């Protein structure tokens, strides 16, 4: 059976510590009760990958600009201004943008309203650094700085199909309760993912399961259902 333990809470900010803070409960669990052998990886086409990852849209193509990595200059305009996005921490490599609010009164909403389409911050993007800092330091900068330079990376995504056939999936996962992904902390030997030599590694995120997105608990339930599991994997 899956094992889950509650970790320390993550605090995600409106901006610079002003106003109500949204609390994320973090959890860690081992996935793999239904076991099985595994199948080969089945990636989507390159065009489909880029489109679903948010790298290409009509405006990007028309403007001939498709930056996978870019900087975004953001600043608080009024006291108590909300940040306008939900960020998942965990990974030392990058922060993960779980959600972007459609609110032009927020810091990110104001930035997006003024930025060209290919430079807008989107859900599923990664924040590589904030004012040059990474990981926990980047989160602190984001929470406490009046002005921030964000180094943004569009996600690289692919789809993996795993057949359990009696083996556990063998993934150790972490997640924020109000996030939108499962962070893969480790791939265990002896599991279906490892046996299949699937293109999944520590530091990746599962952003959909069996074609469905949703809350981390919903994604976990999807992993338990059936012998065949389709995982949409994201990495910076």
Short mmCIF file of C-alpha atoms in Angstrom, two decimals:
data_model
loop_
_atom_site.label_atom_id
_atom_site.label_comp_id
_atom_site.label_asym_id
_atom_site.label_seq_id
_atom_site.Cartn_x
_atom_site.Cartn_y
_atom_site.Cartn_z
CA UNK A 1 0.00 0.00 0.00
CA UNK A 2 1.16 3.56 -0.60
CA UNK A 3 2.94 5.13 2.34
CA UNK A 4 2.52 8.85 2.94
CA UNK A 5 3.87 11.14 5.60
CA UNK A 6 3.14 14.81 6.06
CA UNK A 7 6.18 17.03 5.65
CA UNK A 8 6.80 20.61 6.70
CA UNK A 9 4.31 23.11 5.29
CA UNK A 10 5.27 25.41 2.44
CA UNK A 11 4.16 29.01 2.52
CA UNK A 12 3.28 30.59 -0.77
CA UNK A 13 3.01 34.30 -0.95
CA UNK A 14 0.77 37.05 -2.13
CA UNK A 15 3.84 39.34 -2.09
CA UNK A 16 6.60 40.29 0.31
CA UNK A 17 4.83 38.88 3.33
CA UNK A 18 1.83 41.21 3.07
CA UNK A 19 -1.72 40.01 3.40
CA UNK A 20 -2.90 36.40 3.89
CA UNK A 21 -0.50 33.61 3.08
CA UNK A 22 -1.60 30.41 1.40
CA UNK A 23 -0.34 27.32 3.18
CA UNK A 24 0.69 24.22 1.31
CA UNK A 25 0.98 20.92 3.13
CA UNK A 26 3.76 18.84 1.65
CA UNK A 27 3.69 15.08 1.62
CA UNK A 28 5.96 12.26 0.63
CA UNK A 29 4.83 8.84 -0.49
CA UNK A 30 5.95 5.65 -2.18
CA UNK A 31 3.85 4.65 -5.16
CA UNK A 32 3.64 1.09 -6.24
CA UNK A 33 1.22 -1.30 -4.78
CA UNK A 34 -0.17 -2.76 -7.96
CA UNK A 35 3.09 -3.81 -9.30
CA UNK A 36 4.02 -5.06 -12.69
CA UNK A 37 6.52 -5.32 -15.37
CA UNK A 38 6.87 -2.37 -17.56
CA UNK A 39 6.50 -1.35 -21.13
CA UNK A 40 8.59 0.90 -23.29
CA UNK A 41 8.29 4.66 -23.28
CA UNK A 42 5.80 6.10 -25.76
CA UNK A 43 6.60 9.78 -26.33
CA UNK A 44 4.30 12.14 -28.16
CA UNK A 45 5.37 13.81 -31.35
CA UNK A 46 7.72 16.77 -31.04
CA UNK A 47 5.06 19.21 -32.21
CA UNK A 48 2.55 17.86 -29.69
CA UNK A 49 5.16 18.02 -26.93
CA UNK A 50 5.93 21.66 -27.60
CA UNK A 51 2.31 22.68 -27.94
CA UNK A 52 1.17 21.00 -24.73
CA UNK A 53 4.19 22.34 -22.85
CA UNK A 54 3.16 25.85 -23.79
CA UNK A 55 6.19 26.50 -25.97
CA UNK A 56 4.22 27.15 -29.13
CA UNK A 57 1.02 29.01 -29.81
CA UNK A 58 -0.30 31.06 -32.68
CA UNK A 59 1.19 34.32 -31.42
CA UNK A 60 4.60 32.76 -30.93
CA UNK A 61 4.70 31.44 -34.46
CA UNK A 62 3.47 34.68 -35.99
CA UNK A 63 6.13 36.70 -34.20
CA UNK A 64 8.90 34.26 -34.99
CA UNK A 65 9.97 34.23 -31.35
CA UNK A 66 9.93 31.06 -29.26
CA UNK A 67 12.20 31.59 -26.28
CA UNK A 68 12.44 28.51 -24.08
CA UNK A 69 14.36 30.48 -21.44
CA UNK A 70 13.85 34.18 -20.76
CA UNK A 71 13.88 36.75 -17.96
CA UNK A 72 10.80 38.46 -16.54
CA UNK A 73 11.14 41.69 -14.55
CA UNK A 74 8.36 41.97 -11.97
CA UNK A 75 7.70 44.53 -9.24
CA UNK A 76 5.10 45.24 -6.58
CA UNK A 77 3.12 48.38 -7.41
CA UNK A 78 0.93 48.80 -4.33
CA UNK A 79 1.17 47.51 -0.72
CA UNK A 80 -0.48 44.13 -0.34
CA UNK A 81 -0.55 43.42 -4.07
CA UNK A 82 -0.96 39.67 -4.59
CA UNK A 83 1.72 37.79 -6.50
CA UNK A 84 -0.86 36.08 -8.71
CA UNK A 85 0.67 32.63 -9.04
CA UNK A 86 1.01 29.44 -7.04
CA UNK A 87 4.54 28.06 -6.84
CA UNK A 88 5.69 24.58 -5.79
CA UNK A 89 9.14 24.38 -4.22
CA UNK A 90 10.71 20.99 -3.38
CA UNK A 91 13.20 20.74 -6.23
CA UNK A 92 16.62 22.38 -5.86
CA UNK A 93 16.72 22.69 -9.66
CA UNK A 94 13.79 25.08 -10.05
CA UNK A 95 10.48 26.31 -8.67
CA UNK A 96 7.39 25.00 -10.48
CA UNK A 97 4.53 27.33 -11.43
CA UNK A 98 1.41 25.35 -10.55
CA UNK A 99 -1.09 28.07 -11.39
CA UNK A 100 -1.20 31.61 -12.76
CA UNK A 101 -4.16 33.73 -11.71
CA UNK A 102 -6.03 35.65 -14.41
CA UNK A 103 -5.94 38.90 -12.44
CA UNK A 104 -4.32 42.01 -13.88
CA UNK A 105 -4.25 43.54 -10.40
CA UNK A 106 -1.69 40.95 -9.31
CA UNK A 107 2.05 41.30 -9.89
CA UNK A 108 2.23 38.48 -12.45
CA UNK A 109 -1.08 39.47 -14.03
CA UNK A 110 0.18 43.01 -14.58
CA UNK A 111 3.44 41.71 -16.04
CA UNK A 112 1.63 39.29 -18.37
CA UNK A 113 -0.75 42.00 -19.57
CA UNK A 114 2.22 44.09 -20.73
CA UNK A 115 4.46 41.29 -22.01
CA UNK A 116 4.33 39.80 -25.54
CA UNK A 117 2.68 36.34 -25.61
CA UNK A 118 5.99 34.46 -25.86
CA UNK A 119 7.31 36.19 -22.73
CA UNK A 120 4.30 35.65 -20.47
CA UNK A 121 4.59 33.50 -17.36
CA UNK A 122 2.38 30.42 -17.71
CA UNK A 123 1.24 27.53 -15.57
CA UNK A 124 3.74 24.62 -15.82
CA UNK A 125 6.70 26.99 -16.34
CA UNK A 126 9.79 26.68 -14.18
CA UNK A 127 11.44 29.52 -12.29
CA UNK A 128 15.15 28.71 -12.50
CA UNK A 129 16.28 31.64 -10.36
CA UNK A 130 15.05 34.79 -8.65
CA UNK A 131 17.56 37.66 -8.63
CA UNK A 132 20.22 35.05 -9.29
CA UNK A 133 19.25 32.82 -6.35
CA UNK A 134 17.98 29.27 -6.74
CA UNK A 135 15.97 26.76 -4.71
CA UNK A 136 14.96 27.82 -1.20
CA UNK A 137 16.88 31.07 -1.61
CA UNK A 138 14.82 31.82 -4.73
CA UNK A 139 11.61 31.26 -2.77
CA UNK A 140 12.82 33.66 -0.07
CA UNK A 141 13.68 36.29 -2.66
CA UNK A 142 10.27 35.91 -4.26
CA UNK A 143 8.58 36.36 -0.89
CA UNK A 144 10.57 39.34 0.34
CA UNK A 145 11.81 41.41 -2.59
CA UNK A 146 10.04 44.46 -4.01
CA UNK A 147 11.56 43.83 -7.44
CA UNK A 148 12.54 40.51 -8.92
CA UNK A 149 14.21 39.26 -12.06
CA UNK A 150 12.84 35.80 -12.78
CA UNK A 151 14.70 33.42 -15.04
CA UNK A 152 11.87 31.41 -16.60
CA UNK A 153 12.16 28.11 -18.45
CA UNK A 154 9.38 26.58 -20.49
CA UNK A 155 8.88 22.91 -19.60
CA UNK A 156 10.08 20.00 -21.67
CA UNK A 157 7.39 17.33 -21.61
CA UNK A 158 6.97 13.81 -22.87
CA UNK A 159 4.61 10.89 -22.25
CA UNK A 160 5.64 7.56 -20.75
CA UNK A 161 3.44 4.44 -20.73
CA UNK A 162 4.28 1.88 -18.04
CA UNK A 163 2.80 -1.63 -17.77
CA UNK A 164 2.97 -2.83 -14.18
CA UNK A 165 2.41 -6.60 -14.67
CA UNK A 166 2.90 -7.44 -11.02
CA UNK A 167 5.57 -4.89 -10.14
CA UNK A 168 5.13 -1.70 -8.15
CA UNK A 169 5.70 1.51 -10.07
CA UNK A 170 8.60 2.22 -7.74
CA UNK A 171 8.35 6.02 -7.55
CA UNK A 172 9.00 8.03 -4.40
CA UNK A 173 6.96 11.20 -4.71
CA UNK A 174 6.51 14.53 -2.96
CA UNK A 175 3.75 17.03 -3.51
CA UNK A 176 2.14 20.21 -2.29
CA UNK A 177 -1.48 19.59 -1.34
CA UNK A 178 -2.74 22.53 -3.39
CA UNK A 179 -0.28 22.04 -6.25
CA UNK A 180 -0.79 20.44 -9.65
CA UNK A 181 2.07 17.96 -9.99
CA UNK A 182 3.88 15.08 -8.31
CA UNK A 183 7.59 15.66 -7.77
CA UNK A 184 9.62 12.49 -8.40
CA UNK A 185 12.18 12.31 -5.61
CA UNK A 186 13.56 8.93 -6.62
CA UNK A 187 13.05 5.95 -8.95
CA UNK A 188 13.48 2.69 -7.04
CA UNK A 189 15.17 -0.37 -8.47
CA UNK A 190 12.83 -3.31 -8.89
CA UNK A 191 9.85 -1.18 -9.85
CA UNK A 192 8.03 -1.14 -13.18
CA UNK A 193 9.46 2.26 -14.15
CA UNK A 194 13.03 1.12 -13.52
CA UNK A 195 12.48 -2.25 -15.24
CA UNK A 196 11.18 -0.52 -18.36
CA UNK A 197 14.15 1.84 -18.48
CA UNK A 198 11.51 4.51 -18.90
CA UNK A 199 12.54 8.11 -19.45
CA UNK A 200 11.72 9.13 -15.88
CA UNK A 201 14.35 10.33 -13.43
CA UNK A 202 14.69 11.98 -10.05
CA UNK A 203 13.81 15.66 -10.33
CA UNK A 204 11.06 15.13 -12.93
CA UNK A 205 7.41 15.98 -12.30
CA UNK A 206 4.30 14.03 -13.27
CA UNK A 207 1.78 16.64 -14.45
CA UNK A 208 -0.94 14.29 -15.70
CA UNK A 209 -1.85 10.63 -15.26
CA UNK A 210 -3.81 8.68 -17.86
CA UNK A 211 -4.46 11.91 -19.74
CA UNK A 212 -5.95 13.71 -16.74
CA UNK A 213 -4.60 16.67 -14.82
CA UNK A 214 -5.73 17.60 -11.33
CA UNK A 215 -4.73 17.76 -7.70
CA UNK A 216 -1.84 15.61 -6.44
CA UNK A 217 -4.20 13.22 -4.59
CA UNK A 218 -6.15 12.73 -7.84
CA UNK A 219 -2.93 12.05 -9.74
CA UNK A 220 -1.92 9.50 -7.10
CA UNK A 221 -5.24 7.69 -7.43
CA UNK A 222 -4.73 7.54 -11.18
CA UNK A 223 -1.38 5.85 -10.69
CA UNK A 224 -3.02 3.10 -8.66
CA UNK A 225 -5.74 2.31 -11.18
CA UNK A 226 -5.22 -0.45 -13.70
CA UNK A 227 -2.22 -2.27 -15.06
CA UNK A 228 -1.24 0.39 -17.61
CA UNK A 229 -0.33 3.90 -16.45
CA UNK A 230 0.32 6.82 -18.80
CA UNK A 231 2.41 9.56 -17.22
CA UNK A 232 3.01 13.02 -18.65
CA UNK A 233 6.50 13.94 -17.45
CA UNK A 234 7.79 17.50 -17.15
CA UNK A 235 11.30 18.80 -16.56
CA UNK A 236 12.97 22.23 -16.90
#
